[in-house]
Coordinates of C-alpha atoms in Angstrom, one line a residue:
M1 CA 0.0 0.0 0.0
E2 CA 2.8 2.4 0.9
I3 CA 4.6 1.4 -2.3
T4 CA 1.5 2.2 -4.3
N5 CA 1.1 5.6 -2.6
F6 CA 4.8 6.4 -3.2
R7 CA 4.4 5.5 -6.9
T8 CA 1.3 7.7 -7.2
F9 CA 3.2 10.6 -5.5
L10 CA 6.2 10.1 -7.7
G11 CA 4.0 10.1 -10.8
F12 CA 2.3 13.3 -9.7
L13 CA 5.7 14.9 -9.1
L14 CA 6.9 13.9 -12.5
V15 CA 3.8 15.5 -14.1
L16 CA 4.3 18.7 -12.1
L17 CA 8.0 18.9 -13.1
S18 CA 7.0 18.4 -16.7
R19 CA 4.7 21.3 -16.5
I20 CA 7.3 23.5 -14.8
C21 CA 10.0 22.7 -17.3
V22 CA 7.9 24.3 -20.0
C23 CA 9.1 27.6 -18.5
S24 CA 12.6 26.5 -17.7
A25 CA 15.6 28.2 -19.2
T26 CA 15.6 25.9 -22.2
E27 CA 11.9 26.5 -22.9
S28 CA 11.6 30.1 -21.8
D29 CA 10.6 31.2 -25.3
I30 CA 7.3 29.3 -25.0
C31 CA 6.6 31.2 -21.8
C32 CA 7.5 34.4 -23.6
L33 CA 4.8 33.8 -26.3
K34 CA 2.2 32.7 -23.8
S35 CA 2.7 35.9 -21.7
I36 CA 2.4 38.1 -24.9
K37 CA -0.8 36.4 -25.9
D38 CA -2.2 36.6 -22.3
S39 CA -1.3 40.3 -21.8
L40 CA -2.7 41.7 -25.0
Q41 CA -6.3 42.0 -26.3
D42 CA -6.7 40.4 -29.7
P43 CA -10.0 41.7 -31.2
F44 CA -9.2 40.3 -34.7
N45 CA -8.0 36.9 -33.5
S46 CA -4.6 37.5 -35.1
L47 CA -2.9 35.2 -32.6
D48 CA -5.3 32.3 -33.1
S49 CA -2.4 30.2 -34.5
W50 CA -0.6 30.5 -31.2
Y51 CA -1.9 27.2 -29.8
F52 CA 0.2 25.7 -27.0
S53 CA -1.1 22.2 -26.7
N54 CA 1.4 20.9 -29.2
T55 CA 4.6 19.6 -27.5
T56 CA 6.8 18.8 -30.6
E57 CA 10.1 20.5 -30.8
G58 CA 9.9 23.7 -32.9
F59 CA 6.0 24.0 -32.9
I60 CA 6.1 27.7 -32.0
C61 CA 8.1 28.4 -35.1
R62 CA 4.9 27.9 -37.1
F63 CA 3.1 30.6 -35.2
A64 CA 2.0 33.8 -37.1
G65 CA 4.7 36.5 -36.8
V66 CA 7.3 34.2 -35.2
S67 CA 10.7 33.3 -36.7
C68 CA 13.1 30.8 -35.1
W69 CA 16.8 30.4 -35.4
H70 CA 16.1 26.8 -36.6
D71 CA 12.7 25.3 -37.5
S72 CA 13.4 22.3 -35.4
E73 CA 13.9 24.1 -32.0
N74 CA 12.0 26.5 -29.9
K75 CA 14.5 29.4 -30.1
I76 CA 13.0 32.6 -31.4
I77 CA 15.0 35.0 -33.4
S78 CA 12.3 37.6 -34.2
I79 CA 8.7 38.5 -33.5
T80 CA 6.8 40.5 -36.2
L81 CA 3.3 41.5 -35.1
S82 CA 2.8 44.5 -37.3
D83 CA -0.8 45.6 -37.9
F84 CA -2.3 42.8 -35.9
G85 CA -4.8 45.1 -34.2
L86 CA -3.4 44.3 -30.7
I87 CA -4.4 46.4 -27.7
G88 CA -2.6 46.8 -24.4
E89 CA 0.6 47.9 -22.8
F90 CA 4.1 46.8 -23.8
P91 CA 4.2 43.0 -23.1
Q92 CA 6.8 42.7 -20.3
G93 CA 6.9 38.9 -20.7
I94 CA 8.8 39.3 -23.9
R95 CA 11.9 39.3 -21.7
N96 CA 11.6 35.5 -21.6
C97 CA 12.5 35.4 -25.3
T98 CA 16.2 35.3 -24.4
S99 CA 17.6 35.0 -28.0
L100 CA 15.4 37.6 -29.6
T101 CA 17.2 40.0 -32.0
G102 CA 14.2 41.6 -33.8
L103 CA 10.9 43.0 -32.5
D104 CA 8.2 44.7 -34.6
L105 CA 5.0 45.7 -32.8
S106 CA 4.2 48.6 -35.2
G107 CA 0.7 49.5 -36.3
N108 CA -1.2 48.3 -33.3
K109 CA -3.0 50.1 -30.4
L110 CA -0.4 49.7 -27.7
Y111 CA -0.3 52.4 -25.1
G112 CA 1.4 53.4 -21.8
T113 CA 5.1 54.0 -21.6
I114 CA 8.1 52.3 -23.1
P115 CA 9.6 50.2 -20.3
S116 CA 12.4 52.0 -18.4
D117 CA 14.5 48.8 -18.5
I118 CA 14.1 48.1 -22.2
S119 CA 17.7 47.1 -22.6
V120 CA 17.3 44.4 -20.0
I121 CA 14.1 43.1 -21.7
L122 CA 15.6 43.2 -25.2
E123 CA 19.3 42.6 -24.4
Y124 CA 20.4 41.5 -27.9
V125 CA 17.9 43.3 -30.1
T126 CA 19.2 44.7 -33.4
S127 CA 15.9 46.0 -34.8
L128 CA 13.1 47.5 -32.7
D129 CA 9.9 49.0 -34.3
L130 CA 7.3 50.4 -32.0
S131 CA 5.9 53.0 -34.5
S132 CA 2.3 53.8 -35.2
N133 CA 1.0 53.0 -31.7
Q134 CA -0.1 55.2 -28.8
F135 CA 2.9 55.0 -26.6
S136 CA 3.3 58.1 -24.4
G137 CA 5.7 59.6 -21.8
N138 CA 9.4 60.0 -22.4
I139 CA 11.8 57.9 -24.5
P140 CA 13.6 55.9 -21.7
P141 CA 17.4 56.8 -21.5
D142 CA 18.0 53.1 -21.0
I143 CA 17.3 52.5 -24.7
A144 CA 20.8 53.8 -25.4
N145 CA 22.1 50.6 -23.6
C146 CA 20.8 48.4 -26.5
A147 CA 24.2 48.4 -27.9
Y148 CA 23.4 46.2 -30.9
L149 CA 20.6 48.3 -32.4
N150 CA 20.7 48.9 -36.1
V151 CA 17.1 50.0 -36.5
L152 CA 15.0 52.0 -34.0
K153 CA 11.5 53.3 -35.1
L154 CA 9.4 55.2 -32.6
G155 CA 7.4 57.4 -35.0
N156 CA 3.7 58.1 -34.9
N157 CA 3.2 57.8 -31.1
N158 CA 2.5 60.3 -28.4
L159 CA 6.0 60.5 -27.0
E160 CA 7.2 63.7 -25.2
G161 CA 10.3 65.2 -23.7
E162 CA 13.8 65.2 -25.1
I163 CA 15.5 62.5 -27.1
P164 CA 18.1 60.9 -24.8
S165 CA 21.5 62.3 -26.1
R166 CA 23.2 58.9 -25.6
I167 CA 21.1 57.4 -28.4
G168 CA 23.4 59.3 -30.8
Y169 CA 26.4 57.3 -29.6
L170 CA 24.9 53.9 -30.6
P171 CA 27.7 52.7 -33.0
R172 CA 25.5 50.5 -35.2
L173 CA 22.4 52.6 -35.5
K174 CA 21.6 53.2 -39.2
T175 CA 17.8 53.7 -39.2
F176 CA 16.2 56.0 -36.7
S177 CA 12.7 57.7 -36.6
V178 CA 10.7 59.6 -34.1
A179 CA 8.5 61.5 -36.6
N180 CA 5.0 62.6 -35.6
N181 CA 5.4 62.8 -31.8
Y182 CA 5.6 65.7 -29.3
L183 CA 9.3 65.7 -28.7
T184 CA 11.2 68.9 -27.7
G185 CA 14.8 70.0 -27.1
P186 CA 18.0 69.6 -29.0
L187 CA 18.7 66.6 -31.2
P188 CA 21.5 64.2 -30.3
S189 CA 24.7 64.2 -32.2
F190 CA 24.6 60.9 -34.2
V191 CA 27.6 58.8 -35.0
S192 CA 25.8 57.6 -38.2
K193 CA 25.6 60.1 -41.1
Q194 CA 22.5 58.2 -42.5
I195 CA 20.0 59.8 -40.1
R196 CA 17.9 62.3 -42.2
P197 CA 15.7 65.3 -41.2
K198 CA 12.5 63.3 -42.1
S199 CA 13.3 61.1 -39.1
F200 CA 12.3 64.0 -36.8
A201 CA 9.4 65.4 -38.9
N202 CA 6.3 66.9 -37.1
N203 CA 8.0 67.5 -33.8
P204 CA 7.8 71.3 -33.7
G205 CA 9.8 71.5 -30.4
L206 CA 12.9 69.8 -31.8
C207 CA 15.9 71.7 -32.9
G208 CA 19.6 71.3 -33.8
K209 CA 21.3 69.7 -36.7
P210 CA 20.1 68.5 -39.2
L211 CA 17.1 70.8 -38.3
G212 CA 17.3 74.5 -37.5
E213 CA 19.6 75.8 -34.9
C214 CA 18.3 75.9 -31.3
E215 CA 17.3 79.4 -30.2
Y216 CA 16.8 80.0 -26.5
S217 CA 14.2 82.7 -25.9
E218 CA 15.1 85.3 -23.4
D219 CA 11.6 84.8 -22.1
S220 CA 12.2 81.2 -21.2
W221 CA 13.0 80.3 -17.6
I222 CA 16.5 79.1 -18.2
W223 CA 17.5 81.8 -20.6
K224 CA 16.1 84.5 -18.3
Y225 CA 18.5 83.6 -15.5
I226 CA 21.4 83.0 -17.9
D227 CA 20.7 86.4 -19.5
R228 CA 20.8 88.3 -16.2
A229 CA 23.9 86.5 -15.1
S230 CA 25.6 87.1 -18.4
F231 CA 24.8 90.8 -18.3
I232 CA 26.2 91.2 -14.8
E233 CA 29.3 89.3 -15.8
A234 CA 29.7 91.3 -19.0
F235 CA 29.2 94.6 -17.1
V236 CA 31.9 93.7 -14.5
I237 CA 34.3 92.5 -17.1
G238 CA 33.7 95.6 -19.2
W239 CA 34.5 98.0 -16.4
V240 CA 37.6 96.0 -15.4
L241 CA 38.8 96.2 -19.0
V242 CA 38.1 99.9 -19.3
F243 CA 40.0 100.8 -16.1
T244 CA 42.8 98.4 -17.1
L245 CA 43.0 100.2 -20.4
V246 CA 43.0 103.6 -18.7
L247 CA 45.9 102.5 -16.4
V248 CA 47.9 101.2 -19.3
L249 CA 47.3 104.4 -21.4
Q250 CA 48.3 106.5 -18.4
L251 CA 51.5 104.6 -18.0
F252 CA 52.4 105.3 -21.6
Q253 CA 51.2 108.9 -21.3
F254 CA 48.4 108.5 -23.8
P255 CA 46.6 111.9 -24.4
T256 CA 43.9 112.5 -21.8
K257 CA 41.2 113.5 -24.3
A258 CA 41.5 110.1 -26.0
I259 CA 41.2 108.3 -22.7
N260 CA 38.1 110.2 -21.8
K261 CA 36.6 109.5 -25.2
I262 CA 37.2 105.7 -24.8
V263 CA 35.7 105.7 -21.3
S264 CA 32.7 107.7 -22.3
L265 CA 32.0 105.5 -25.3
S266 CA 32.3 102.3 -23.1
I267 CA 29.8 103.7 -20.6
R268 CA 27.3 104.7 -23.3
K269 CA 27.4 101.2 -24.7
L270 CA 26.9 99.6 -21.3
R271 CA 24.0 101.9 -20.5
G272 CA 22.5 101.2 -23.9
K273 CA 22.6 97.4 -23.2
E274 CA 21.1 97.9 -19.7
H275 CA 18.3 99.9 -21.2
L276 CA 17.5 97.2 -23.7
T277 CA 17.5 94.5 -21.1
S278 CA 15.3 96.3 -18.6
G279 CA 13.1 98.4 -21.0
S280 CA 9.3 98.5 -20.4
E281 CA 7.3 96.0 -22.5
E282 CA 4.5 98.5 -22.7
E283 CA 6.8 100.8 -24.8
L284 CA 7.3 98.2 -27.5
S285 CA 6.1 99.2 -30.9
S286 CA 4.2 96.9 -33.1
Q287 CA 7.3 96.0 -35.1
Q288 CA 9.3 95.4 -32.0
K289 CA 6.6 93.0 -30.8
I290 CA 6.8 91.1 -34.1
L291 CA 10.5 90.7 -33.7
K292 CA 10.2 89.4 -30.2
L293 CA 7.6 86.9 -31.4
E294 CA 10.2 85.2 -33.6
K295 CA 11.8 83.9 -30.4
F296 CA 8.6 81.9 -29.6
V297 CA 7.9 80.2 -33.0
T298 CA 9.1 80.4 -36.6
R299 CA 8.3 83.4 -38.7
M300 CA 7.0 82.1 -42.1
S301 CA 6.8 84.0 -45.4
L302 CA 3.4 85.0 -46.9
K303 CA 4.5 83.6 -50.3
E304 CA 5.2 80.2 -48.7
L305 CA 1.7 80.0 -47.1
E306 CA 0.1 81.2 -50.4
N307 CA 1.7 78.4 -52.3
A308 CA 0.6 75.9 -49.6
T309 CA -3.0 77.0 -50.0
S310 CA -3.1 77.8 -53.7
D311 CA -3.3 81.4 -52.9
F312 CA -5.9 80.8 -50.1
S313 CA -8.3 79.1 -52.5
E314 CA -11.8 78.3 -51.2
D315 CA -11.1 74.7 -52.0
Y316 CA -8.7 74.7 -49.0
L317 CA -11.1 76.5 -46.7
V318 CA -12.0 74.2 -43.7
G319 CA -13.4 76.7 -41.2
N320 CA -14.7 80.3 -40.8
G321 CA -14.8 81.7 -37.3
M322 CA -15.3 85.1 -35.7
L323 CA -11.6 86.0 -35.9
G324 CA -10.8 84.7 -39.3
K325 CA -10.8 81.9 -41.9
V326 CA -9.0 78.6 -41.5
Y327 CA -7.3 76.9 -44.4
K328 CA -5.8 73.4 -44.8
A329 CA -2.2 73.7 -46.2
F330 CA 0.3 71.2 -47.6
L331 CA 4.0 72.0 -47.4
P332 CA 6.6 70.4 -49.7
N333 CA 8.2 68.6 -46.8
G334 CA 4.9 66.6 -46.3
W335 CA 3.6 68.5 -43.3
T336 CA -0.2 69.2 -43.2
L337 CA -1.0 72.5 -41.5
A338 CA -3.9 74.6 -40.5
I339 CA -3.6 78.3 -41.3
K340 CA -5.8 80.9 -39.6
K341 CA -6.0 84.1 -41.5
L342 CA -7.2 87.0 -39.3
N343 CA -10.0 89.1 -40.6
D344 CA -9.2 92.5 -39.1
W345 CA -5.7 92.3 -37.8
E346 CA -5.4 95.9 -36.7
N347 CA -8.1 95.3 -34.1
L348 CA -6.8 91.9 -33.2
E349 CA -3.1 92.6 -32.5
D350 CA -3.3 91.9 -28.8
E351 CA -5.1 88.6 -29.5
F352 CA -2.5 87.7 -32.2
V353 CA 0.3 88.3 -29.8
S354 CA -1.4 86.5 -26.9
E355 CA -1.9 83.3 -29.0
I356 CA 1.8 83.3 -30.0
T357 CA 3.2 84.0 -26.6
T358 CA 1.0 81.3 -25.0
L359 CA 1.1 78.4 -27.5
G360 CA 4.6 79.4 -28.6
G361 CA 6.0 79.6 -25.1
L362 CA 4.2 76.6 -23.5
R363 CA 4.3 73.1 -24.9
H364 CA 2.0 70.3 -23.7
R365 CA 0.5 67.3 -25.4
N366 CA -3.0 68.7 -24.8
L367 CA -2.3 72.2 -26.2
L368 CA -2.6 72.7 -30.0
P369 CA 0.9 72.8 -31.4
L370 CA 1.7 76.3 -32.9
I371 CA 4.1 75.9 -35.8
G372 CA 4.7 79.5 -36.9
F373 CA 3.2 82.9 -37.8
C374 CA 3.3 85.4 -40.6
A375 CA 3.2 89.2 -40.4
E376 CA 3.6 90.8 -43.8
K377 CA 2.0 93.8 -45.4
Q378 CA -1.6 93.9 -44.1
E379 CA -1.7 90.1 -43.3
R380 CA -1.6 88.3 -39.9
L381 CA -1.6 84.6 -40.0
L382 CA -1.2 81.8 -37.4
V383 CA 0.1 78.3 -38.5
Y384 CA -0.9 75.2 -36.5
K385 CA -0.5 71.5 -36.8
Y386 CA -3.5 70.2 -38.6
M387 CA -6.1 68.3 -36.5
H388 CA -7.7 65.6 -38.6
K389 CA -10.9 65.1 -36.5
G390 CA -11.8 68.8 -36.3
S391 CA -13.5 70.3 -33.2
L392 CA -15.3 68.6 -30.4
H393 CA -18.3 70.8 -31.1
E394 CA -18.7 69.3 -34.6
W395 CA -18.6 65.7 -33.2
L396 CA -21.1 66.4 -30.5
H397 CA -23.6 68.8 -32.1
T398 CA -23.5 68.8 -36.0
D399 CA -23.8 65.1 -36.9
E400 CA -25.8 62.4 -35.1
D401 CA -23.7 59.7 -36.7
K402 CA -20.5 61.3 -35.4
A403 CA -22.0 61.8 -31.9
K404 CA -22.8 58.0 -31.8
I405 CA -19.2 57.2 -32.5
L406 CA -18.3 59.1 -29.3
D407 CA -19.1 56.4 -26.8
F408 CA -18.8 57.1 -23.1
P409 CA -15.2 55.7 -22.6
L410 CA -14.1 57.9 -25.5
R411 CA -15.8 61.0 -24.0
V412 CA -14.0 60.3 -20.7
K413 CA -10.7 60.1 -22.6
I414 CA -11.3 63.5 -24.2
A415 CA -12.4 65.1 -20.9
L416 CA -9.3 63.6 -19.1
G417 CA -7.0 65.0 -21.8
I418 CA -8.4 68.5 -21.6
A419 CA -8.5 68.4 -17.7
K420 CA -4.8 67.4 -17.8
G421 CA -3.9 70.3 -20.1
L422 CA -5.8 72.9 -18.1
A423 CA -4.6 71.6 -14.7
W424 CA -1.0 71.9 -16.1
L425 CA -1.7 75.5 -17.1
H426 CA -3.2 76.3 -13.7
H427 CA -0.8 74.5 -11.5
G428 CA 2.2 73.3 -13.5
Y429 CA 4.5 76.4 -13.4
E430 CA 5.6 79.2 -11.1
L431 CA 3.9 81.1 -13.9
H432 CA 0.2 80.1 -14.1
V433 CA -2.0 80.6 -17.2
T434 CA -5.8 80.9 -17.4
H435 CA -7.5 80.3 -20.8
G436 CA -10.5 82.6 -20.4
S437 CA -12.8 81.1 -23.1
I438 CA -13.0 77.3 -22.9
S439 CA -15.7 75.7 -25.1
T440 CA -16.1 72.7 -27.3
R441 CA -15.3 74.9 -30.3
C442 CA -11.8 75.5 -29.1
I443 CA -11.1 71.8 -28.3
L444 CA -9.7 70.0 -31.4
L445 CA -9.1 66.3 -31.9
D446 CA -6.2 64.6 -33.6
Q447 CA -6.4 61.3 -35.5
N448 CA -6.5 59.3 -32.2
F449 CA -9.1 61.6 -30.6
E450 CA -6.5 63.1 -28.4
P451 CA -7.8 66.6 -27.4
K452 CA -5.9 69.8 -28.0
L453 CA -6.8 73.1 -26.5
S454 CA -6.7 76.1 -28.8
N455 CA -7.8 79.8 -29.0
F456 CA -5.7 81.5 -26.3
W457 CA -6.9 85.0 -27.3
E458 CA -8.0 85.9 -23.8
A459 CA -5.3 84.0 -21.9
K460 CA -3.9 85.7 -18.8
F461 CA -0.6 85.1 -17.0
W462 CA -0.4 85.0 -13.2
S463 CA 2.6 84.8 -10.9
K464 CA 3.2 84.5 -7.2
N465 CA 6.3 86.8 -7.5
D466 CA 8.2 88.8 -10.0
T467 CA 10.3 86.0 -11.3
A468 CA 8.0 85.3 -14.2
L469 CA 7.2 88.9 -15.3
S470 CA 9.2 88.7 -18.6
W471 CA 7.4 85.6 -20.0
S472 CA 4.7 87.4 -21.9
L473 CA 4.6 90.6 -23.9
F474 CA 1.7 91.6 -21.6
P475 CA 1.8 92.5 -17.9
V476 CA 1.6 89.6 -15.6
A477 CA -0.9 89.9 -12.7
E478 CA -0.3 89.0 -9.1
Y479 CA -1.4 85.5 -8.1
S480 CA -5.0 85.1 -7.3
G481 CA -7.1 82.0 -6.5
L482 CA -10.3 83.7 -7.7
G483 CA -11.7 85.2 -10.9
S484 CA -10.1 83.7 -14.0
Y485 CA -9.3 80.4 -12.4
K486 CA -12.9 79.8 -11.3
Q487 CA -14.1 81.0 -14.7
D488 CA -12.0 78.4 -16.5
I489 CA -13.5 75.7 -14.1
Y490 CA -17.0 76.9 -14.8
C491 CA -16.5 76.8 -18.6
F492 CA -14.9 73.3 -18.4
G493 CA -17.9 72.2 -16.3
V494 CA -20.1 73.2 -19.2
V495 CA -18.0 71.2 -21.6
L496 CA -18.4 68.2 -19.3
L497 CA -22.2 68.7 -19.3
E498 CA -22.1 68.8 -23.1
L499 CA -20.1 65.6 -23.2
V500 CA -22.5 63.7 -21.0
T501 CA -25.8 65.2 -22.1
G502 CA -25.2 65.8 -25.8
K503 CA -26.8 69.2 -25.5
E504 CA -25.4 72.6 -26.5
P505 CA -24.9 75.3 -23.7
H506 CA -28.1 77.2 -24.6
E507 CA -30.1 73.9 -24.4
L508 CA -28.7 73.1 -21.0
T509 CA -30.2 76.3 -19.5
N510 CA -33.6 75.5 -21.0
S511 CA -33.6 71.9 -19.8
R512 CA -33.9 70.6 -16.2
N513 CA -31.7 73.0 -14.2
L514 CA -28.5 71.0 -13.8
F515 CA -26.9 74.0 -12.1
D516 CA -29.1 73.8 -9.0
H517 CA -30.1 70.2 -8.4
S518 CA -28.5 66.9 -7.8
P519 CA -28.0 65.2 -11.2
C520 CA -29.6 61.9 -12.1
L521 CA -29.4 59.6 -15.1
L522 CA -32.4 61.2 -16.7
D523 CA -30.1 64.1 -17.5
A524 CA -27.7 62.0 -19.5
D525 CA -27.7 61.3 -23.3
R526 CA -29.9 58.2 -23.7
D527 CA -27.5 56.7 -26.3
L528 CA -24.9 56.4 -23.5
L529 CA -27.1 54.5 -21.0
G530 CA -27.6 50.8 -20.5
K531 CA -24.1 49.8 -21.6
G532 CA -22.7 48.8 -18.2
V533 CA -21.3 52.2 -17.3
D534 CA -24.3 54.0 -15.9
N535 CA -22.7 54.4 -12.5
L536 CA -19.7 56.2 -14.1
I537 CA -22.0 58.4 -16.1
L538 CA -23.7 59.5 -12.8
Q539 CA -20.2 60.3 -11.3
F540 CA -19.3 62.2 -14.4
L541 CA -22.6 64.3 -14.1
E542 CA -21.9 65.0 -10.4
L543 CA -18.4 66.2 -11.3
A544 CA -19.7 68.5 -14.1
C545 CA -22.4 70.0 -11.7
N546 CA -19.7 70.7 -9.1
C547 CA -17.8 72.7 -11.7
V548 CA -20.7 74.9 -12.5
K549 CA -21.9 75.7 -9.0
F550 CA -23.1 79.3 -8.6
F551 CA -20.7 80.3 -5.9
P552 CA -17.1 80.2 -7.3
N553 CA -15.5 79.1 -4.0
E554 CA -17.6 76.0 -4.0
R555 CA -16.1 74.8 -7.3
P556 CA -13.2 72.4 -7.3
T557 CA -9.8 73.3 -8.6
L558 CA -8.8 71.9 -12.0
L559 CA -6.2 69.8 -10.3
E560 CA -9.0 68.2 -8.3
V561 CA -11.1 67.8 -11.4
Y562 CA -8.2 66.1 -13.2
D563 CA -7.6 63.7 -10.2
T564 CA -11.3 62.8 -10.1
L565 CA -11.4 61.9 -13.8
K566 CA -8.1 60.0 -13.5
N567 CA -9.4 58.0 -10.6
M568 CA -12.6 57.2 -12.5
S569 CA -10.6 55.8 -15.4
Q570 CA -8.1 53.9 -13.3
G571 CA -10.8 52.4 -11.1
Q572 CA -12.6 51.0 -14.1
R573 CA -9.8 49.5 -16.0
D574 CA -11.9 46.9 -17.7
W575 CA -14.2 49.3 -19.5
I576 CA -11.6 52.0 -20.1
R577 CA -9.4 49.6 -22.1
K578 CA -12.1 49.4 -24.7
I579 CA -10.2 52.4 -26.1
P580 CA -6.6 52.7 -25.1
L581 CA -5.7 55.9 -23.3
S582 CA -2.9 57.7 -25.2
T583 CA -2.6 60.0 -22.2
D584 CA -0.1 59.0 -19.6
I585 CA -2.1 60.0 -16.5
S586 CA 0.7 59.4 -14.0
S587 CA 1.7 63.1 -14.1
L588 CA 0.6 66.4 -15.5
Y589 CA 4.0 66.8 -17.1
D590 CA 3.9 63.6 -19.1

């Protein structure tokens, strides 16, 4: 009896060990593929051929997108899952493919951040393609430790921040692309001479060779302190040199008149420099303002913009607002732009300057990228990155079919993106910015429905102290927790109500008074109800009503609004994954 029990136990142990060995060092590639399949959503069943009941050697080599070193062994050399329609975050289990040299996950709907330990996960990778997904956040500096990389493609994502400088030192890198992201700062100096300007296209914040030279605005934080320090240093050095020269000339009995002339000229130059540095912004002429605007964004020629729009042909007209007409433009380098041509520029000079100093001086994924401006003859034009989906107002209120495409998870994503951008403006800097006229008309959507805030005509700058006073061409007001801040929150609350009810602002005031009573599901758009998210819709309504309370001090801050929306999305991971969030909601600065 005891022998029988022992044999039974031994048999069970052998079966258990056989199961474990599937994920042993020799069979880790099988575990790798299992984890990839388990961690990603596969709505088109592209991974149906990944069937793991087979135990023959080399069976995984017949899986779709999988290539092995030899067909007769389970040792993967590359994984190519391009355009498989996969959804999820970067599959961490891929680290178990210990012999992998090539990985292509392009053309899917992967989101989140690129792993910070990417060189550990892909130790021997020579080709990495993560393009055309929805990855966000920064490019991890650790990617420069992938010493064998020949190909690195990260284009068409939502990446931000600077390109790690050490990437340029990768000795084997021949193909590199980060086009169509939101990257900023100077480009690395690449060892390879094969990296072309098109590799960095549609990243307005990038500069340096082979793009244009980096220009540091005197209105930027860093340059401001550098400029002051440099002036003081130059002033001191100048005086030392002057008196040294006087002493030398006296020793050699140089004529006194010549000495006085040199000293007088030096003093006049120094005073002239000091006057230019500390001059009042209010005394700037129109032409001086235009010259200062070149430090924020590129000044473009009227001829260039006329050519891009076929001389502003009606065929290129895509919008007609109160301030001017908007044209779609195509540049020779392949960029698609939106050009706003102001109607009456003489009466809109302040608005023109405000838009450039705000969108040109502040960069965030949820602010509309301003590419350049034109000020020639009697024309004033603003040049933006083109937003393929148009305005949120169009989607909500002009076409029922479009409105139905905006399901509730997608509306939450849009609300979260705008809240993130506004909270960053209100709380993200020593210098705070209020928008002044938030509405669904000034919220634009890119090809991934990522929202971008535009129309900063009435923006105001606020500071707790004098350190930010030179940011704008306008006076900066003292910090205040009232007024413009609470007005922004109220207007954003109206946007939230439009998103959840489907009604325009004037309709909201004529319907049940959402501004004075506790909301209920009867207030919501019926097309959104009955789909498993009614509880979230009610939370969304409550948040919107809090934002539009009559007394300003009862309204939440935009940081609190952002946190509430973030918690709503994080707490309901199952339903929010129906559409991948391209916003990295871990920080306002991401």
